[in-house]
Tab-separated table of C-alpha atoms in Angstrom:
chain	number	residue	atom	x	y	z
R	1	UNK	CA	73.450	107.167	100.317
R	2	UNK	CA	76.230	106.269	97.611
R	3	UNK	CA	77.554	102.835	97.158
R	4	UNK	CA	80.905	103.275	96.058
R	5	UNK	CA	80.768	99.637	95.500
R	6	UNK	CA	78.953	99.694	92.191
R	7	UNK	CA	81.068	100.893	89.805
R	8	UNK	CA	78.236	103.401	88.463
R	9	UNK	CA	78.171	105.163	91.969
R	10	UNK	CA	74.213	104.504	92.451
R	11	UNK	CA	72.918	107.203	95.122
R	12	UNK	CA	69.886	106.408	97.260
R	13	UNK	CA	67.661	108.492	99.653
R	14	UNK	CA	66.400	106.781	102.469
R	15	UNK	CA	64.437	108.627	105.130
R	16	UNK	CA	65.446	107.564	108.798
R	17	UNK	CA	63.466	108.991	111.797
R	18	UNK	CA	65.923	109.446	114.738
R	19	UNK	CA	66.036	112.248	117.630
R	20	UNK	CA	68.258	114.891	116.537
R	21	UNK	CA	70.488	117.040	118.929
R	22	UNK	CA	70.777	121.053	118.399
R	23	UNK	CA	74.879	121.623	117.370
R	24	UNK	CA	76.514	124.683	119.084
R	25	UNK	CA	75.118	128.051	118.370
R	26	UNK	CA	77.999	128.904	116.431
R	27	UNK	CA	77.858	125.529	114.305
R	28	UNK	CA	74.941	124.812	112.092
R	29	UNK	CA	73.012	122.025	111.676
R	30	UNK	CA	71.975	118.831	114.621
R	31	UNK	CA	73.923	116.065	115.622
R	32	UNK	CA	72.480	112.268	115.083
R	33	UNK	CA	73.519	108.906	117.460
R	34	UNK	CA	74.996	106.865	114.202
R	35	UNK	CA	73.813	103.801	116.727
R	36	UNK	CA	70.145	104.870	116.086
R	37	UNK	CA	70.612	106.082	112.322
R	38	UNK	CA	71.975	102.385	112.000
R	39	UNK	CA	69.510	100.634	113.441
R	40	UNK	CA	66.751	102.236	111.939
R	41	UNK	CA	68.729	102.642	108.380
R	42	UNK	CA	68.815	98.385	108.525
R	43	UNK	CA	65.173	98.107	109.374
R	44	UNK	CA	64.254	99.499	106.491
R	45	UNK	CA	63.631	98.912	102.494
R	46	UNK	CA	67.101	100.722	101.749
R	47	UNK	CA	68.836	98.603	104.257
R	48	UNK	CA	72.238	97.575	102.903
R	49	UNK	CA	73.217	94.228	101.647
R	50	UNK	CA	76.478	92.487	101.341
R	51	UNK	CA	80.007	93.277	103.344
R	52	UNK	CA	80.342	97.013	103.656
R	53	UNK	CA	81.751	99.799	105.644
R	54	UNK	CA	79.698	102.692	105.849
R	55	UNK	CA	81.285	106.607	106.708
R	56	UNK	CA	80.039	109.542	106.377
R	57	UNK	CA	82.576	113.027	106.391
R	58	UNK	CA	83.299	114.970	108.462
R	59	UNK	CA	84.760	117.921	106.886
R	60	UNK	CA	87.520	116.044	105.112
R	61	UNK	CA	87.738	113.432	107.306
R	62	UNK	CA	85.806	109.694	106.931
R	63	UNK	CA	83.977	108.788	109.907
R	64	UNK	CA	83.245	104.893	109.733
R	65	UNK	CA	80.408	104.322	111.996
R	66	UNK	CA	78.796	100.870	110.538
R	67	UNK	CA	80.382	97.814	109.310
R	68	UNK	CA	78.354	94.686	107.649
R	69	UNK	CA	79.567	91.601	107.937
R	70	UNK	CA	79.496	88.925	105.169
R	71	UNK	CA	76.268	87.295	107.227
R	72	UNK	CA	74.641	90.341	107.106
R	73	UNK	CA	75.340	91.446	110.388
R	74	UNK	CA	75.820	95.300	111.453
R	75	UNK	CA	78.428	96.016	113.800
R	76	UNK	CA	78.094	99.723	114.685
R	77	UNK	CA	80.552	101.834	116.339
R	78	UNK	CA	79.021	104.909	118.512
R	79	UNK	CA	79.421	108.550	117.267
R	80	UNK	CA	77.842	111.356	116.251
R	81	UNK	CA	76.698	112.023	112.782
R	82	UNK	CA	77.009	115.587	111.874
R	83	UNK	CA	73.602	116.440	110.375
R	84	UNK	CA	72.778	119.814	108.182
R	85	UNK	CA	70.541	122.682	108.787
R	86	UNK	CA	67.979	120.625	106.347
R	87	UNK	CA	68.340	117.837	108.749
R	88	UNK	CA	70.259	115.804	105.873
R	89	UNK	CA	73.592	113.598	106.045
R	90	UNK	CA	75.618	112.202	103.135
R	91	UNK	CA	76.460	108.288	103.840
R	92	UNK	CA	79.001	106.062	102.048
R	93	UNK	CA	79.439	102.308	101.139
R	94	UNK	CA	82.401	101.081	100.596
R	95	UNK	CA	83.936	97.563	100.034
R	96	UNK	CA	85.090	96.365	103.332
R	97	UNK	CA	88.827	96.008	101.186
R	98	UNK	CA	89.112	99.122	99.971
R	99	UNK	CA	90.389	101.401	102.917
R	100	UNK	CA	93.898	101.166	104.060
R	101	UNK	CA	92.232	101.863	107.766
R	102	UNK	CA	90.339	98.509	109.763
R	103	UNK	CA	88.249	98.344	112.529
């Protein structure tokens, strides 16, 4: 995890345990619900504080999957999280200001 919203870019690694789907045979890696990677991301000690949006990329693209409200709460949009052959995925927190993009 990287919270872009500390300007020294602190990275985290939080372990989530969450059924994993097998991708196509001709793409690597699994698929993850970002529902369940949400849900069990907030449960635990890395859970993440304060108003944020939360992506991870797909190829070039952001994929917003989690917003946090200013009362804490997570509002979580369904999608699948492309997840590597290592069973790994790179998240991001942003300020909920900073993208030109809402939800």
């Amino acid at each position: 995890i990287e919270d872009k919203r500390d300007p020294s870019g602190e990275s985290l690694l939080a372990e989530v345990r969450v059924p994993l789907k097998p991708a196509e045979p001709e793409d690597e890696g699994f698929w993850a619900d970002a529902q369940e990677v949400s849900e069990e991301l907030q449960k635990g000690p890395s859970r993440i504080d304060g108003a944020a949006k939360v992506y991870a990329l797909r190829g070039k693209y952001k994929q917003y999957f989690l917003r946090i409200s200013a009362d804490g709460e997570p509002i979580c949009q369904p999608a699948n999280l492309k997840v590597t052959p290592a069973r790994t995925v790179e998240i991001y927190i942003e300020d909920v200001g900073t993208s030109p993009l809402r939800w």
